PDB file of C-alpha atoms in Angstrom:
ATOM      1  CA  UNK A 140     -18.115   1.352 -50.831  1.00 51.00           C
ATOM      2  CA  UNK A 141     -15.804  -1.565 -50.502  1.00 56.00           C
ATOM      3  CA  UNK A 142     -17.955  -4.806 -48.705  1.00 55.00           C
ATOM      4  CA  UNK A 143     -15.930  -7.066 -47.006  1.00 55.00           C
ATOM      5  CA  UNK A 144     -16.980 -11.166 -46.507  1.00 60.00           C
ATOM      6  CA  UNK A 145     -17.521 -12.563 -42.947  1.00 60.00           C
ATOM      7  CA  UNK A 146     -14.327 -14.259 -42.911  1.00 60.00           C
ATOM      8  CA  UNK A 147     -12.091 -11.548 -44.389  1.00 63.00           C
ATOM      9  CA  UNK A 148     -12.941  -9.702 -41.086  1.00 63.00           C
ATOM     10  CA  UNK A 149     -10.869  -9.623 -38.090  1.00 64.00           C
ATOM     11  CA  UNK A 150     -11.935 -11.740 -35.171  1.00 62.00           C
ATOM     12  CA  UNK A 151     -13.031  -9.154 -32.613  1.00 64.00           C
ATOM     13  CA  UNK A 152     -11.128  -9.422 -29.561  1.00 68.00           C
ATOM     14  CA  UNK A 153     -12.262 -10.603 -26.253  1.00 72.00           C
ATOM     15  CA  UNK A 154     -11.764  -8.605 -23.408  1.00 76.00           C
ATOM     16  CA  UNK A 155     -10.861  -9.644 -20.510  1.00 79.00           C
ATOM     17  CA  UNK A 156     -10.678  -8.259 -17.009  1.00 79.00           C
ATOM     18  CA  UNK A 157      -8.430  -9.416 -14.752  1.00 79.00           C
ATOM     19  CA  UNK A 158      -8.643  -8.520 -10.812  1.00 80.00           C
ATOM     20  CA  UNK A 159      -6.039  -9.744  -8.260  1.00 80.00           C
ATOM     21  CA  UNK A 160      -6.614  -9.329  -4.976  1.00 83.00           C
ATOM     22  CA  UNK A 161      -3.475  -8.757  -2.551  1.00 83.00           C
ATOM     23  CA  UNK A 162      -3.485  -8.414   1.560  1.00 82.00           C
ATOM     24  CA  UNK A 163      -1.574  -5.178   2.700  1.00 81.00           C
ATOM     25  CA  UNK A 164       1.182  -6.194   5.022  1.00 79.00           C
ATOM     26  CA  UNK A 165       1.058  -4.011   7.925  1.00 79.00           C
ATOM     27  CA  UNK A 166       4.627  -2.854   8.802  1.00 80.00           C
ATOM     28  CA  UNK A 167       6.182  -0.826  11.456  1.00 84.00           C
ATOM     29  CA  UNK A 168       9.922   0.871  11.913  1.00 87.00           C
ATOM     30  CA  UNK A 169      11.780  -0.728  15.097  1.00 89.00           C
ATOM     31  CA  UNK A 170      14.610   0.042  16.860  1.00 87.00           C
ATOM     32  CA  UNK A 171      16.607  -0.859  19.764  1.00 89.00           C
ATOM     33  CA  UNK A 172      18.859   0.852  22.494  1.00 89.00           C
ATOM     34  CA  UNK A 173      20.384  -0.380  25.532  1.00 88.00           C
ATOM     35  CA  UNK A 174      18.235  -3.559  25.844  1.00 84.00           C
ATOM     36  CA  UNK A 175      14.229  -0.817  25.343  1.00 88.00           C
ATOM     37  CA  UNK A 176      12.768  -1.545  21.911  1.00 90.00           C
ATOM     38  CA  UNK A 177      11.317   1.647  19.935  1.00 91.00           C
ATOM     39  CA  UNK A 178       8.551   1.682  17.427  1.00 91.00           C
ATOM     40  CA  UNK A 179       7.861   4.796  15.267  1.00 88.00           C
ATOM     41  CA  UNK A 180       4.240   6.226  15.741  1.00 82.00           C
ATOM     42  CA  UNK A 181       3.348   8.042  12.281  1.00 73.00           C
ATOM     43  CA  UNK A 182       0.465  10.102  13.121  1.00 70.00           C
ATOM     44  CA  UNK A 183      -1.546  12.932  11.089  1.00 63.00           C
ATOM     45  CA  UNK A 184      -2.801  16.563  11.603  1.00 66.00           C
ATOM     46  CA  UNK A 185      -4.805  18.477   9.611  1.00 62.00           C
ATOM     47  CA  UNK A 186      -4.508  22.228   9.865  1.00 65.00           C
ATOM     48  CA  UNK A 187      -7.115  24.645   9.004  1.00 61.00           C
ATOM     49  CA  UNK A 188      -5.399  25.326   5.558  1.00 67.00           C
ATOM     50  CA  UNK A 189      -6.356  21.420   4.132  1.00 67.00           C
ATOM     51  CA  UNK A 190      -2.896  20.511   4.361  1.00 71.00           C
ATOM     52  CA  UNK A 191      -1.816  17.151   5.796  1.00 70.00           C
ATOM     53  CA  UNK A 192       0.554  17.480   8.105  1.00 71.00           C
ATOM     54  CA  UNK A 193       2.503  14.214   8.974  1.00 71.00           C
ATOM     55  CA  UNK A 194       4.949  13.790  12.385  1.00 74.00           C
ATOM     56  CA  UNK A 195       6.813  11.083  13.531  1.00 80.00           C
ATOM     57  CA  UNK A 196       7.402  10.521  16.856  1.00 85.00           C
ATOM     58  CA  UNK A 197       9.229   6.862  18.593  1.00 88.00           C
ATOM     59  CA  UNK A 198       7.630   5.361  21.859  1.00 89.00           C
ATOM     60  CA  UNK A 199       8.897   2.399  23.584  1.00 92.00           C
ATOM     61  CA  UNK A 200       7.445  -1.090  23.545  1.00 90.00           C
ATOM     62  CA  UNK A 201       7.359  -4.023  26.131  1.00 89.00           C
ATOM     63  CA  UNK A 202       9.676  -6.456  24.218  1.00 80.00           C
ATOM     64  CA  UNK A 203      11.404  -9.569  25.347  1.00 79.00           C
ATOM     65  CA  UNK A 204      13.406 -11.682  22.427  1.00 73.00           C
ATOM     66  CA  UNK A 205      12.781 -14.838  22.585  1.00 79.00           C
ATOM     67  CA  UNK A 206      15.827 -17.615  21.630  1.00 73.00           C
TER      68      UNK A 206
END
C-alpha cells in the first residue's frame, strides 16, 4: 500500500452550480390580407388514445398600424 503526503494529493475540485434564469418570450404567427390582420390559434385535443392532437386554425384580430 502506497501512502501518499497531503500535498502530493490533488486539490479536490469545487463544484459549482450555476442557475440562469431566462423569461419565455411569448410569440404569435401574424399575417395580413387585404388591410384584416390574422393570428394563428394553436390549440390542443386529447383523444381517448393519450395522444396529443395539435390543430391550427387563423382568426382575425382588430388591428390598426400605427405610423
Amino acid at each position: 500500500m502506497i501512502l501518499y503526503k497531503k500535498e502530493m494529493l490533488p486539490k479536490p475540485q469545487m463544484k459549482t452550480k450555476v442557475i440562469l434564469r431566462t423569461k419565455k418570450i411569448d410569440t404569435n404567427y401574424v399575417f395580413s390580407e387585404n388591410n384584416q390582420v390574422y393570428l394563428k390559434r394553436k390549440s390542443s385535443i386529447k383523444p381517448t388514445n393519450s395522444n396529443t392532437l395539435y390543430t391550427e386554425e387563423w382568426f382575425p384580430i382588430s388591428f390598426c398600424w400605427k405610423s
